[in-house]
C-alpha atoms as a printed R data frame, in Angstrom:
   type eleno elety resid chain resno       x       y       z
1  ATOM     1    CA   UNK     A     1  19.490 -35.980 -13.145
2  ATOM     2    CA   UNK     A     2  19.947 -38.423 -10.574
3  ATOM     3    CA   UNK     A     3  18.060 -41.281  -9.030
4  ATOM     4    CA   UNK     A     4  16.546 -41.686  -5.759
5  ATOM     5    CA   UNK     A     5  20.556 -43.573  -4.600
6  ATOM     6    CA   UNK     A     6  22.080 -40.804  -6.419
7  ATOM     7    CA   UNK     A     7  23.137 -42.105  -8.986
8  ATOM     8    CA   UNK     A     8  23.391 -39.907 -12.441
9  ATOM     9    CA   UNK     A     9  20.579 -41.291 -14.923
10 ATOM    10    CA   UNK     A    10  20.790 -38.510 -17.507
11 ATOM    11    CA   UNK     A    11  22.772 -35.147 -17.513
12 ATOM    12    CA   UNK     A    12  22.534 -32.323 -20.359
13 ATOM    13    CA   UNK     A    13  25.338 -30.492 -22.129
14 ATOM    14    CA   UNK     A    14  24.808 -27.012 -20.815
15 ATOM    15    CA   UNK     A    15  28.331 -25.668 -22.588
16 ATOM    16    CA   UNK     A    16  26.195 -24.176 -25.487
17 ATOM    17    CA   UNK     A    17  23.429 -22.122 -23.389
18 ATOM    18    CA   UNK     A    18  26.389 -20.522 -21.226
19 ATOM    19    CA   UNK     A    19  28.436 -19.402 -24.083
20 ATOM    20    CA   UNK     A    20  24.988 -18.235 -25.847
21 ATOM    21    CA   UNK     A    21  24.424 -16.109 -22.664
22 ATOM    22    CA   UNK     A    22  28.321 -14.985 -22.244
23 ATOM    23    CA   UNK     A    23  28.609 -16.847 -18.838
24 ATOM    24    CA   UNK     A    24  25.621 -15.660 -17.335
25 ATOM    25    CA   UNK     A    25  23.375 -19.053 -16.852
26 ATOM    26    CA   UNK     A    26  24.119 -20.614 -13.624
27 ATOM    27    CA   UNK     A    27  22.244 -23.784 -12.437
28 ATOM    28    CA   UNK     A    28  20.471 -23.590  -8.961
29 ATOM    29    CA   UNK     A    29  18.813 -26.636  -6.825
30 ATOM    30    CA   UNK     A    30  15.466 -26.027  -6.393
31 ATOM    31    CA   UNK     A    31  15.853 -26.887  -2.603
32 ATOM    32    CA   UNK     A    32  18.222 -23.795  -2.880
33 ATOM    33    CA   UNK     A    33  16.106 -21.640  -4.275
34 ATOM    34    CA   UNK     A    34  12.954 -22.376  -1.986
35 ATOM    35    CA   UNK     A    35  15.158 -21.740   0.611
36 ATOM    36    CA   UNK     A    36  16.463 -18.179  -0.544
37 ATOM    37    CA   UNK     A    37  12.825 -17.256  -1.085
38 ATOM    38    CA   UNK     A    38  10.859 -18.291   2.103
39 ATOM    39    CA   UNK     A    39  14.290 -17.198   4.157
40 ATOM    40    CA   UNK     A    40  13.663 -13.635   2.560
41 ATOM    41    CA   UNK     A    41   9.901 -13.972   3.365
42 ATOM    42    CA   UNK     A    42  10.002 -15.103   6.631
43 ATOM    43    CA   UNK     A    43   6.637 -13.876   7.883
44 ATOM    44    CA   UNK     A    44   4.838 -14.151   4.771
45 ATOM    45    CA   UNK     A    45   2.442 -16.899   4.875
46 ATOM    46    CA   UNK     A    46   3.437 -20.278   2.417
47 ATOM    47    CA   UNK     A    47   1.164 -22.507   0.978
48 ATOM    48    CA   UNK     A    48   2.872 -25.617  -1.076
49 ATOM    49    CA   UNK     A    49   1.353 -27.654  -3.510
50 ATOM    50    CA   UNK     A    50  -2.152 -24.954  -4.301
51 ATOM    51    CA   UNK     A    51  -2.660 -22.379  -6.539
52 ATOM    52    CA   UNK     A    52  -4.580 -18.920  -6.502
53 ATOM    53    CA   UNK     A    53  -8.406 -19.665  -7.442
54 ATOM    54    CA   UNK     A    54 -10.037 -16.300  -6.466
55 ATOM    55    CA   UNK     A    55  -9.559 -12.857  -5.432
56 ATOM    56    CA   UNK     A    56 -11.892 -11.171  -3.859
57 ATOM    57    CA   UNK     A    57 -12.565  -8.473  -1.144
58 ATOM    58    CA   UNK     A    58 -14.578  -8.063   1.803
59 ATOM    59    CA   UNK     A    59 -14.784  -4.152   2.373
60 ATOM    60    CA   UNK     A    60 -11.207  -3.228   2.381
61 ATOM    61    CA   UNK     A    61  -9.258  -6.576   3.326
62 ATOM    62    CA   UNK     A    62  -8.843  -9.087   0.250
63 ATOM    63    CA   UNK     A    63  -9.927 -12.214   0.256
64 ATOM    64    CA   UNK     A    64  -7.549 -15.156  -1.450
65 ATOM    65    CA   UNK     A    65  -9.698 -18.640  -2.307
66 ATOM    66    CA   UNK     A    66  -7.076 -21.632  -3.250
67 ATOM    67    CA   UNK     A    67  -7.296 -24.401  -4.762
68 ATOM    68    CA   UNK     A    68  -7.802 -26.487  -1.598
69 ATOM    69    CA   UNK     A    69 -10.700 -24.026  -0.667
70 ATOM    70    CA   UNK     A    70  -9.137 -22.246   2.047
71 ATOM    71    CA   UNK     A    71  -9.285 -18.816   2.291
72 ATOM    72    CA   UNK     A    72  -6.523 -16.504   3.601
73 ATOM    73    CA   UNK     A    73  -6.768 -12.575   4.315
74 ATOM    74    CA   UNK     A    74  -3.977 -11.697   3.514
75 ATOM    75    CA   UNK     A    75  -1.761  -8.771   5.576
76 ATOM    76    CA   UNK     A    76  -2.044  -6.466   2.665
77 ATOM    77    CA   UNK     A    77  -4.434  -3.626   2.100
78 ATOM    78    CA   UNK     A    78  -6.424  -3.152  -0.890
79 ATOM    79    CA   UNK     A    79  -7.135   0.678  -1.970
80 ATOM    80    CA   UNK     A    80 -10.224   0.412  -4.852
81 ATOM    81    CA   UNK     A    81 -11.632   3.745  -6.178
């Protein structure tokens, strides 16, 4: 872990986990990750810092509520029998 200059504050022995897992454990930024994802979902609609409240539906579109109160349709199609 670093501070906010950079500068290494506390760091973690990770030797054990990788040689529990035989070299499969890798460490990822999470800036890296996000960026993987949304790149991979470019058209899919992102919504930082809410969560999923409510599903619903409205006929045959659902309807997501978040924790902000908005609520998105999103471009999916929900079959109910």
């Amino acid at each position: 872990m670093v501070d906010a200059d950079g500068t290494e504050v506390a760091g973690l022995d990770m030797r054990p986990v990788r040689e529990m897992l035989n070299g499969r454990f890798i460490t990822l930024a999470r800036a890296d990750l996000a960026d993987a994802l949304l790149s991979a979902c470019q058209d899919v609609p992102t919504h930082f810092g809410v969560s999923i409240v409510g599903i619903g539906r409205d006929g045959q579109e659902a309807i997501v509520t978040l924790s902000d109160q908005r609520q998105e349709c999103p471009a999916i199609r929900v079959e109910m029998s």
